[in-house]
Amino acid sequence: MKVLVIPCLNDNYSYIIYDENTKIACVIDPSESRPIIDAIKTNNLNLKYILNTHHHYDHVGGNKELKEEFNTKIIGFEGDKNRIPEIDILVQDKQTWSKDNFEIKIFHIPGHTIGHICFYFPKDKIIFTGDTLFSLGCGRIFEGTHKQMFESLNKIKSLPPETLVYCGHEYTLQNSKFCIKYDSENNKLKDKIIEISKKIEKGLPTIPSKIQDEIDCNIFLKANDLQSFSKLRDLKDNF
Ligand code: ZN
Ligand code: FE
């Protein structure tokens, strides 16, 4: 499987994952249709599936137009069936959904929204985390509780350390400023900041990250208990 990173809107990322032999593709969280249509055509891909992590507009904005253009099937959480536009295939927590050489394990990871899910490709060791786990950060808690978000992050944290993490936004540099403020002696974090700064300077995405990097550097994953996690999340809201 190959992944294309598609910048959308201001700071969103959509991703196209495709089988290099069959050219069959899925898009994750199409914020808007135009950049996706261009990438599909440029790479001669067959876009068969849209995977939505949650219902926010900057993650589903392209659903309708992509479906019209490519007759794409839209996959989302069963609990969000009334708020994911044009949804076709309902998935649930811990389900494995397989089609066309894609094998995708679904995890329900509430917190940012109550219906948020992530898409884990175990054979490829790739995860799409939407607005739950960001590189060096985590999503704001809009609908769920701190406890839900903490538990959701712990689920992601337990995946193989070499798993590549593709998240919904380019927030990494801004997130790093919060991490280094409260974890100023962390040398792995310092190295990571140098690495991401170079990428940003060159206009490159800082994504993907790796689970192990996030465990080492992301202050929200370093929180060992709910209380310290909640305190950090509240501090970040006002940072
Ligand atoms: Zn969101
Ligand atoms: Fe978002």
PDB file of N, CA, C and O in Angstrom, residues 69-138:
ATOM      1  N   GLU A  69     -18.592  12.055  -8.378  1.00  0.00           N
ATOM      2  CA  GLU A  69     -17.559  11.940  -9.420  1.00  0.00           C
ATOM      3  C   GLU A  69     -17.136  10.486  -9.649  1.00  0.00           C
ATOM      4  O   GLU A  69     -16.935  10.058 -10.775  1.00  0.00           O
ATOM      5  N   PHE A  70     -16.986   9.718  -8.565  1.00  0.00           N
ATOM      6  CA  PHE A  70     -16.376   8.381  -8.688  1.00  0.00           C
ATOM      7  C   PHE A  70     -17.282   7.237  -8.234  1.00  0.00           C
ATOM      8  O   PHE A  70     -16.850   6.096  -8.200  1.00  0.00           O
ATOM      9  N   ASN A  71     -18.499   7.547  -7.806  1.00  0.00           N
ATOM     10  CA  ASN A  71     -19.388   6.520  -7.255  1.00  0.00           C
ATOM     11  C   ASN A  71     -18.754   5.792  -6.064  1.00  0.00           C
ATOM     12  O   ASN A  71     -18.817   4.569  -5.951  1.00  0.00           O
ATOM     13  N   THR A  72     -18.135   6.574  -5.220  1.00  0.00           N
ATOM     14  CA  THR A  72     -17.368   6.066  -4.076  1.00  0.00           C
ATOM     15  C   THR A  72     -18.292   5.662  -2.924  1.00  0.00           C
ATOM     16  O   THR A  72     -19.293   6.321  -2.681  1.00  0.00           O
ATOM     17  N   LYS A  73     -17.946   4.573  -2.237  1.00  0.00           N
ATOM     18  CA  LYS A  73     -18.711   4.167  -1.048  1.00  0.00           C
ATOM     19  C   LYS A  73     -18.115   4.828   0.203  1.00  0.00           C
ATOM     20  O   LYS A  73     -16.891   4.865   0.375  1.00  0.00           O
ATOM     21  N   ILE A  74     -18.998   5.322   1.059  1.00  0.00           N
ATOM     22  CA  ILE A  74     -18.554   6.073   2.239  1.00  0.00           C
ATOM     23  C   ILE A  74     -18.717   5.246   3.515  1.00  0.00           C
ATOM     24  O   ILE A  74     -19.789   4.711   3.791  1.00  0.00           O
ATOM     25  N   ILE A  75     -17.619   5.144   4.242  1.00  0.00           N
ATOM     26  CA  ILE A  75     -17.551   4.281   5.418  1.00  0.00           C
ATOM     27  C   ILE A  75     -17.370   5.135   6.668  1.00  0.00           C
ATOM     28  O   ILE A  75     -16.485   5.993   6.709  1.00  0.00           O
ATOM     29  N   GLY A  76     -18.229   4.914   7.661  1.00  0.00           N
ATOM     30  CA  GLY A  76     -18.100   5.675   8.898  1.00  0.00           C
ATOM     31  C   GLY A  76     -18.718   4.917  10.065  1.00  0.00           C
ATOM     32  O   GLY A  76     -19.315   3.840   9.897  1.00  0.00           O
ATOM     33  N   PHE A  77     -18.588   5.496  11.238  1.00  0.00           N
ATOM     34  CA  PHE A  77     -19.042   4.851  12.477  1.00  0.00           C
ATOM     35  C   PHE A  77     -20.566   4.760  12.515  1.00  0.00           C
ATOM     36  O   PHE A  77     -21.264   5.725  12.209  1.00  0.00           O
ATOM     37  N   GLU A  78     -21.060   3.598  12.924  1.00  0.00           N
ATOM     38  CA  GLU A  78     -22.515   3.381  12.969  1.00  0.00           C
ATOM     39  C   GLU A  78     -23.234   4.429  13.825  1.00  0.00           C
ATOM     40  O   GLU A  78     -24.327   4.868  13.497  1.00  0.00           O
ATOM     41  N   GLY A  79     -22.573   4.836  14.922  1.00  0.00           N
ATOM     42  CA  GLY A  79     -23.173   5.825  15.814  1.00  0.00           C
ATOM     43  C   GLY A  79     -23.288   7.210  15.204  1.00  0.00           C
ATOM     44  O   GLY A  79     -23.993   8.071  15.719  1.00  0.00           O
ATOM     45  N   ASP A  80     -22.581   7.432  14.114  1.00  0.00           N
ATOM     46  CA  ASP A  80     -22.617   8.736  13.436  1.00  0.00           C
ATOM     47  C   ASP A  80     -23.374   8.674  12.109  1.00  0.00           C
ATOM     48  O   ASP A  80     -23.200   9.537  11.254  1.00  0.00           O
ATOM     49  N   LYS A  81     -24.215   7.662  11.967  1.00  0.00           N
ATOM     50  CA  LYS A  81     -24.859   7.475  10.658  1.00  0.00           C
ATOM     51  C   LYS A  81     -25.747   8.652  10.271  1.00  0.00           C
ATOM     52  O   LYS A  81     -25.976   8.888   9.093  1.00  0.00           O
ATOM     53  N   ASN A  82     -26.216   9.407  11.263  1.00  0.00           N
ATOM     54  CA  ASN A  82     -27.077  10.548  10.929  1.00  0.00           C
ATOM     55  C   ASN A  82     -26.322  11.854  10.726  1.00  0.00           C
ATOM     56  O   ASN A  82     -26.913  12.878  10.420  1.00  0.00           O
ATOM     57  N   ARG A  83     -25.018  11.817  10.909  1.00  0.00           N
ATOM     58  CA  ARG A  83     -24.306  13.082  10.715  1.00  0.00           C
ATOM     59  C   ARG A  83     -23.056  12.970   9.840  1.00  0.00           C
ATOM     60  O   ARG A  83     -22.338  13.943   9.682  1.00  0.00           O
ATOM     61  N   ILE A  84     -22.820  11.802   9.257  1.00  0.00           N
ATOM     62  CA  ILE A  84     -21.783  11.702   8.223  1.00  0.00           C
ATOM     63  C   ILE A  84     -22.483  11.726   6.868  1.00  0.00           C
ATOM     64  O   ILE A  84     -23.246  10.816   6.545  1.00  0.00           O
ATOM     65  N   PRO A  85     -22.239  12.786   6.091  1.00  0.00           N
ATOM     66  CA  PRO A  85     -22.980  12.950   4.844  1.00  0.00           C
ATOM     67  C   PRO A  85     -22.773  11.779   3.877  1.00  0.00           C
ATOM     68  O   PRO A  85     -21.636  11.355   3.661  1.00  0.00           O
ATOM     69  N   GLU A  86     -23.867  11.247   3.356  1.00  0.00           N
ATOM     70  CA  GLU A  86     -23.838  10.231   2.281  1.00  0.00           C
ATOM     71  C   GLU A  86     -23.286   8.883   2.732  1.00  0.00           C
ATOM     72  O   GLU A  86     -22.876   8.070   1.905  1.00  0.00           O
ATOM     73  N   ILE A  87     -23.264   8.627   4.028  1.00  0.00           N
ATOM     74  CA  ILE A  87     -22.665   7.380   4.528  1.00  0.00           C
ATOM     75  C   ILE A  87     -23.356   6.152   3.909  1.00  0.00           C
ATOM     76  O   ILE A  87     -24.572   6.125   3.733  1.00  0.00           O
ATOM     77  N   ASP A  88     -22.549   5.122   3.540  1.00  0.00           N
ATOM     78  CA  ASP A  88     -23.078   3.887   2.945  1.00  0.00           C
ATOM     79  C   ASP A  88     -22.823   2.670   3.815  1.00  0.00           C
ATOM     80  O   ASP A  88     -23.662   1.806   3.955  1.00  0.00           O
ATOM     81  N   ILE A  89     -21.612   2.573   4.366  1.00  0.00           N
ATOM     82  CA  ILE A  89     -21.213   1.361   5.084  1.00  0.00           C
ATOM     83  C   ILE A  89     -20.938   1.737   6.537  1.00  0.00           C
ATOM     84  O   ILE A  89     -20.108   2.606   6.818  1.00  0.00           O
ATOM     85  N   LEU A  90     -21.678   1.086   7.447  1.00  0.00           N
ATOM     86  CA  LEU A  90     -21.538   1.410   8.870  1.00  0.00           C
ATOM     87  C   LEU A  90     -20.577   0.428   9.522  1.00  0.00           C
ATOM     88  O   LEU A  90     -20.704  -0.785   9.358  1.00  0.00           O
ATOM     89  N   VAL A  91     -19.615   0.950  10.263  1.00  0.00           N
ATOM     90  CA  VAL A  91     -18.666   0.078  10.956  1.00  0.00           C
ATOM     91  C   VAL A  91     -18.739   0.330  12.459  1.00  0.00           C
ATOM     92  O   VAL A  91     -19.238   1.359  12.900  1.00  0.00           O
ATOM     93  N   GLN A  92     -18.244  -0.654  13.207  1.00  0.00           N
ATOM     94  CA  GLN A  92     -18.297  -0.533  14.658  1.00  0.00           C
ATOM     95  C   GLN A  92     -16.946  -0.827  15.296  1.00  0.00           C
ATOM     96  O   GLN A  92     -16.023  -1.306  14.628  1.00  0.00           O
ATOM     97  N   ASP A  93     -16.883  -0.549  16.598  1.00  0.00           N
ATOM     98  CA  ASP A  93     -15.638  -0.732  17.347  1.00  0.00           C
ATOM     99  C   ASP A  93     -15.114  -2.161  17.203  1.00  0.00           C
ATOM    100  O   ASP A  93     -15.872  -3.114  17.283  1.00  0.00           O
ATOM    101  N   LYS A  94     -13.833  -2.290  16.991  1.00  0.00           N
ATOM    102  CA  LYS A  94     -13.094  -3.563  16.931  1.00  0.00           C
ATOM    103  C   LYS A  94     -13.417  -4.410  15.698  1.00  0.00           C
ATOM    104  O   LYS A  94     -12.956  -5.534  15.580  1.00  0.00           O
ATOM    105  N   GLN A  95     -14.215  -3.869  14.817  1.00  0.00           N
ATOM    106  CA  GLN A  95     -14.529  -4.601  13.587  1.00  0.00           C
ATOM    107  C   GLN A  95     -13.320  -4.580  12.645  1.00  0.00           C
ATOM    108  O   GLN A  95     -12.581  -3.598  12.599  1.00  0.00           O
ATOM    109  N   THR A  96     -13.126  -5.669  11.910  1.00  0.00           N
ATOM    110  CA  THR A  96     -12.162  -5.629  10.808  1.00  0.00           C
ATOM    111  C   THR A  96     -12.938  -5.599   9.514  1.00  0.00           C
ATOM    112  O   THR A  96     -13.791  -6.456   9.271  1.00  0.00           O
ATOM    113  N   TRP A  97     -12.686  -4.592   8.714  1.00  0.00           N
ATOM    114  CA  TRP A  97     -13.382  -4.424   7.439  1.00  0.00           C
ATOM    115  C   TRP A  97     -12.377  -4.717   6.328  1.00  0.00           C
ATOM    116  O   TRP A  97     -11.315  -4.100   6.264  1.00  0.00           O
ATOM    117  N   SER A  98     -12.710  -5.696   5.491  1.00  0.00           N
ATOM    118  CA  SER A  98     -11.775  -6.098   4.433  1.00  0.00           C
ATOM    119  C   SER A  98     -12.452  -6.067   3.073  1.00  0.00           C
ATOM    120  O   SER A  98     -13.558  -6.591   2.921  1.00  0.00           O
ATOM    121  N   LYS A  99     -11.778  -5.498   2.118  1.00  0.00           N
ATOM    122  CA  LYS A  99     -12.239  -5.438   0.725  1.00  0.00           C
ATOM    123  C   LYS A  99     -11.053  -5.061  -0.151  1.00  0.00           C
ATOM    124  O   LYS A  99     -10.232  -4.233   0.253  1.00  0.00           O
ATOM    125  N   ASP A 100     -10.984  -5.668  -1.352  1.00  0.00           N
ATOM    126  CA  ASP A 100      -9.970  -5.252  -2.339  1.00  0.00           C
ATOM    127  C   ASP A 100      -8.556  -5.129  -1.769  1.00  0.00           C
ATOM    128  O   ASP A 100      -7.876  -4.123  -1.993  1.00  0.00           O
ATOM    129  N   ASN A 101      -8.102  -6.124  -1.046  1.00  0.00           N
ATOM    130  CA  ASN A 101      -6.756  -6.104  -0.435  1.00  0.00           C
ATOM    131  C   ASN A 101      -6.597  -5.118   0.713  1.00  0.00           C
ATOM    132  O   ASN A 101      -5.502  -5.009   1.269  1.00  0.00           O
ATOM    133  N   PHE A 102      -7.639  -4.364   1.040  1.00  0.00           N
ATOM    134  CA  PHE A 102      -7.553  -3.522   2.237  1.00  0.00           C
ATOM    135  C   PHE A 102      -8.026  -4.340   3.430  1.00  0.00           C
ATOM    136  O   PHE A 102      -9.071  -4.993   3.353  1.00  0.00           O
ATOM    137  N   GLU A 103      -7.253  -4.302   4.489  1.00  0.00           N
ATOM    138  CA  GLU A 103      -7.715  -4.908   5.735  1.00  0.00           C
ATOM    139  C   GLU A 103      -7.604  -3.824   6.791  1.00  0.00           C
ATOM    140  O   GLU A 103      -6.511  -3.325   7.065  1.00  0.00           O
ATOM    141  N   ILE A 104      -8.761  -3.423   7.320  1.00  0.00           N
ATOM    142  CA  ILE A 104      -8.788  -2.251   8.193  1.00  0.00           C
ATOM    143  C   ILE A 104      -9.450  -2.604   9.510  1.00  0.00           C
ATOM    144  O   ILE A 104     -10.590  -3.088   9.538  1.00  0.00           O
ATOM    145  N   LYS A 105      -8.723  -2.371  10.578  1.00  0.00           N
ATOM    146  CA  LYS A 105      -9.299  -2.567  11.906  1.00  0.00           C
ATOM    147  C   LYS A 105      -9.804  -1.216  12.408  1.00  0.00           C
ATOM    148  O   LYS A 105      -9.105  -0.209  12.332  1.00  0.00           O
ATOM    149  N   ILE A 106     -11.058  -1.237  12.886  1.00  0.00           N
ATOM    150  CA  ILE A 106     -11.697  -0.007  13.354  1.00  0.00           C
ATOM    151  C   ILE A 106     -11.586   0.055  14.880  1.00  0.00           C
ATOM    152  O   ILE A 106     -11.880  -0.939  15.555  1.00  0.00           O
ATOM    153  N   PHE A 107     -11.206   1.188  15.407  1.00  0.00           N
ATOM    154  CA  PHE A 107     -11.294   1.403  16.851  1.00  0.00           C
ATOM    155  C   PHE A 107     -12.153   2.632  17.116  1.00  0.00           C
ATOM    156  O   PHE A 107     -11.962   3.670  16.479  1.00  0.00           O
ATOM    157  N   HIS A 108     -13.106   2.476  18.027  1.00  0.00           N
ATOM    158  CA  HIS A 108     -13.897   3.624  18.474  1.00  0.00           C
ATOM    159  C   HIS A 108     -13.065   4.377  19.507  1.00  0.00           C
ATOM    160  O   HIS A 108     -12.672   3.799  20.531  1.00  0.00           O
ATOM    161  N   ILE A 109     -12.762   5.632  19.207  1.00  0.00           N
ATOM    162  CA  ILE A 109     -11.880   6.418  20.095  1.00  0.00           C
ATOM    163  C   ILE A 109     -12.541   7.767  20.415  1.00  0.00           C
ATOM    164  O   ILE A 109     -12.111   8.813  19.943  1.00  0.00           O
ATOM    165  N   PRO A 110     -13.593   7.734  21.249  1.00  0.00           N
ATOM    166  CA  PRO A 110     -14.323   8.967  21.552  1.00  0.00           C
ATOM    167  C   PRO A 110     -13.499   9.948  22.386  1.00  0.00           C
ATOM    168  O   PRO A 110     -12.520   9.552  23.028  1.00  0.00           O
ATOM    169  N   GLY A 111     -13.935  11.203  22.376  1.00  0.00           N
ATOM    170  CA  GLY A 111     -13.253  12.250  23.140  1.00  0.00           C
ATOM    171  C   GLY A 111     -13.408  13.578  22.410  1.00  0.00           C
ATOM    172  O   GLY A 111     -14.112  14.470  22.842  1.00  0.00           O
ATOM    173  N   HIS A 112     -12.763  13.663  21.247  1.00  0.00           N
ATOM    174  CA  HIS A 112     -12.911  14.857  20.392  1.00  0.00           C
ATOM    175  C   HIS A 112     -14.382  14.982  19.972  1.00  0.00           C
ATOM    176  O   HIS A 112     -14.997  16.030  20.118  1.00  0.00           O
ATOM    177  N   THR A 113     -14.935  13.899  19.461  1.00  0.00           N
ATOM    178  CA  THR A 113     -16.394  13.750  19.296  1.00  0.00           C
ATOM    179  C   THR A 113     -16.756  12.385  19.892  1.00  0.00           C
ATOM    180  O   THR A 113     -15.871  11.538  20.068  1.00  0.00           O
ATOM    181  N   ILE A 114     -18.039  12.171  20.135  1.00  0.00           N
ATOM    182  CA  ILE A 114     -18.389  10.874  20.740  1.00  0.00           C
ATOM    183  C   ILE A 114     -18.363   9.736  19.710  1.00  0.00           C
ATOM    184  O   ILE A 114     -18.292   8.573  20.073  1.00  0.00           O
ATOM    185  N   GLY A 115     -18.407  10.087  18.432  1.00  0.00           N
ATOM    186  CA  GLY A 115     -18.403   9.036  17.408  1.00  0.00           C
ATOM    187  C   GLY A 115     -17.081   8.881  16.673  1.00  0.00           C
ATOM    188  O   GLY A 115     -17.032   8.260  15.613  1.00  0.00           O
ATOM    189  N   HIS A 116     -16.020   9.400  17.218  1.00  0.00           N
ATOM    190  CA  HIS A 116     -14.734   9.385  16.500  1.00  0.00           C
ATOM    191  C   HIS A 116     -14.186   7.945  16.418  1.00  0.00           C
ATOM    192  O   HIS A 116     -14.207   7.213  17.399  1.00  0.00           O
ATOM    193  N   ILE A 117     -13.692   7.580  15.241  1.00  0.00           N
ATOM    194  CA  ILE A 117     -13.020   6.280  15.076  1.00  0.00           C
ATOM    195  C   ILE A 117     -11.659   6.502  14.422  1.00  0.00           C
ATOM    196  O   ILE A 117     -11.378   7.590  13.896  1.00  0.00           O
ATOM    197  N   CYS A 118     -10.813   5.467  14.490  1.00  0.00           N
ATOM    198  CA  CYS A 118      -9.583   5.521  13.705  1.00  0.00           C
ATOM    199  C   CYS A 118      -9.513   4.275  12.840  1.00  0.00           C
ATOM    200  O   CYS A 118     -10.227   3.289  13.066  1.00  0.00           O
ATOM    201  N   PHE A 119      -8.692   4.342  11.822  1.00  0.00           N
ATOM    202  CA  PHE A 119      -8.551   3.255  10.853  1.00  0.00           C
ATOM    203  C   PHE A 119      -7.124   2.732  10.927  1.00  0.00           C
ATOM    204  O   PHE A 119      -6.170   3.442  10.589  1.00  0.00           O
ATOM    205  N   TYR A 120      -6.994   1.488  11.377  1.00  0.00           N
ATOM    206  CA  TYR A 120      -5.683   0.871  11.530  1.00  0.00           C
ATOM    207  C   TYR A 120      -5.535  -0.219  10.477  1.00  0.00           C
ATOM    208  O   TYR A 120      -6.412  -1.078  10.337  1.00  0.00           O
ATOM    209  N   PHE A 121      -4.439  -0.156   9.733  1.00  0.00           N
ATOM    210  CA  PHE A 121      -4.137  -1.149   8.695  1.00  0.00           C
ATOM    211  C   PHE A 121      -3.042  -2.061   9.248  1.00  0.00           C
ATOM    212  O   PHE A 121      -1.847  -1.737   9.119  1.00  0.00           O
ATOM    213  N   PRO A 122      -3.426  -3.182   9.898  1.00  0.00           N
ATOM    214  CA  PRO A 122      -2.426  -3.988  10.614  1.00  0.00           C
ATOM    215  C   PRO A 122      -1.341  -4.575   9.716  1.00  0.00           C
ATOM    216  O   PRO A 122      -0.188  -4.671  10.127  1.00  0.00           O
ATOM    217  N   LYS A 123      -1.692  -4.942   8.482  1.00  0.00           N
ATOM    218  CA  LYS A 123      -0.687  -5.549   7.601  1.00  0.00           C
ATOM    219  C   LYS A 123       0.368  -4.516   7.203  1.00  0.00           C
ATOM    220  O   LYS A 123       1.510  -4.854   6.930  1.00  0.00           O
ATOM    221  N   ASP A 124      -0.057  -3.270   7.138  1.00  0.00           N
ATOM    222  CA  ASP A 124       0.832  -2.200   6.680  1.00  0.00           C
ATOM    223  C   ASP A 124       1.412  -1.390   7.838  1.00  0.00           C
ATOM    224  O   ASP A 124       2.277  -0.548   7.631  1.00  0.00           O
ATOM    225  N   LYS A 125       0.888  -1.627   9.054  1.00  0.00           N
ATOM    226  CA  LYS A 125       1.313  -0.865  10.236  1.00  0.00           C
ATOM    227  C   LYS A 125       1.175   0.646   9.995  1.00  0.00           C
ATOM    228  O   LYS A 125       2.127   1.430  10.112  1.00  0.00           O
ATOM    229  N   ILE A 126      -0.054   1.002   9.661  1.00  0.00           N
ATOM    230  CA  ILE A 126      -0.394   2.401   9.391  1.00  0.00           C
ATOM    231  C   ILE A 126      -1.684   2.702  10.133  1.00  0.00           C
ATOM    232  O   ILE A 126      -2.605   1.873  10.134  1.00  0.00           O
ATOM    233  N   ILE A 127      -1.754   3.884  10.764  1.00  0.00           N
ATOM    234  CA  ILE A 127      -3.012   4.281  11.388  1.00  0.00           C
ATOM    235  C   ILE A 127      -3.371   5.721  11.016  1.00  0.00           C
ATOM    236  O   ILE A 127      -2.487   6.586  10.924  1.00  0.00           O
ATOM    237  N   PHE A 128      -4.666   5.923  10.776  1.00  0.00           N
ATOM    238  CA  PHE A 128      -5.197   7.249  10.501  1.00  0.00           C
ATOM    239  C   PHE A 128      -5.996   7.677  11.731  1.00  0.00           C
ATOM    240  O   PHE A 128      -7.007   7.053  12.062  1.00  0.00           O
ATOM    241  N   THR A 129      -5.515   8.722  12.405  1.00  0.00           N
ATOM    242  CA  THR A 129      -6.043   9.041  13.732  1.00  0.00           C
ATOM    243  C   THR A 129      -6.959  10.264  13.773  1.00  0.00           C
ATOM    244  O   THR A 129      -7.416  10.643  14.859  1.00  0.00           O
ATOM    245  N   GLY A 130      -7.215  10.899  12.628  1.00  0.00           N
ATOM    246  CA  GLY A 130      -8.154  12.025  12.598  1.00  0.00           C
ATOM    247  C   GLY A 130      -7.750  13.119  13.574  1.00  0.00           C
ATOM    248  O   GLY A 130      -6.588  13.551  13.604  1.00  0.00           O
ATOM    249  N   ASP A 131      -8.703  13.569  14.385  1.00  0.00           N
ATOM    250  CA  ASP A 131      -8.430  14.638  15.351  1.00  0.00           C
ATOM    251  C   ASP A 131      -8.326  14.100  16.780  1.00  0.00           C
ATOM    252  O   ASP A 131      -8.634  14.804  17.747  1.00  0.00           O
ATOM    253  N   THR A 132      -7.903  12.847  16.928  1.00  0.00           N
ATOM    254  CA  THR A 132      -7.716  12.302  18.275  1.00  0.00           C
ATOM    255  C   THR A 132      -6.249  12.391  18.668  1.00  0.00           C
ATOM    256  O   THR A 132      -5.891  13.165  19.552  1.00  0.00           O
ATOM    257  N   LEU A 133      -5.385  11.646  17.999  1.00  0.00           N
ATOM    258  CA  LEU A 133      -3.942  11.790  18.224  1.00  0.00           C
ATOM    259  C   LEU A 133      -3.353  12.633  17.098  1.00  0.00           C
ATOM    260  O   LEU A 133      -3.461  12.284  15.928  1.00  0.00           O
ATOM    261  N   PHE A 134      -2.752  13.760  17.463  1.00  0.00           N
ATOM    262  CA  PHE A 134      -1.948  14.541  16.522  1.00  0.00           C
ATOM    263  C   PHE A 134      -0.484  14.256  16.811  1.00  0.00           C
ATOM    264  O   PHE A 134      -0.138  13.761  17.887  1.00  0.00           O
ATOM    265  N   SER A 135       0.397  14.622  15.873  1.00  0.00           N
ATOM    266  CA  SER A 135       1.796  14.537  16.209  1.00  0.00           C
ATOM    267  C   SER A 135       2.087  15.606  17.263  1.00  0.00           C
ATOM    268  O   SER A 135       1.789  16.785  17.074  1.00  0.00           O
ATOM    269  N   LEU A 136       2.600  15.161  18.396  1.00  0.00           N
ATOM    270  CA  LEU A 136       2.937  15.994  19.561  1.00  0.00           C
ATOM    271  C   LEU A 136       1.727  16.648  20.230  1.00  0.00           C
ATOM    272  O   LEU A 136       1.878  17.589  21.013  1.00  0.00           O
ATOM    273  N   GLY A 137       0.543  16.157  19.927  1.00  0.00           N
ATOM    274  CA  GLY A 137      -0.630  16.727  20.588  1.00  0.00           C
ATOM    275  C   GLY A 137      -1.811  15.782  20.545  1.00  0.00           C
ATOM    276  O   GLY A 137      -1.698  14.632  20.104  1.00  0.00           O
ATOM    277  N   CYS A 138      -2.934  16.262  21.016  1.00  0.00           N
ATOM    278  CA  CYS A 138      -4.176  15.507  20.865  1.00  0.00           C
ATOM    279  C   CYS A 138      -5.310  16.486  20.615  1.00  0.00           C
ATOM    280  O   CYS A 138      -5.150  17.700  20.806  1.00  0.00           O
TER     281      CYS A 138
END
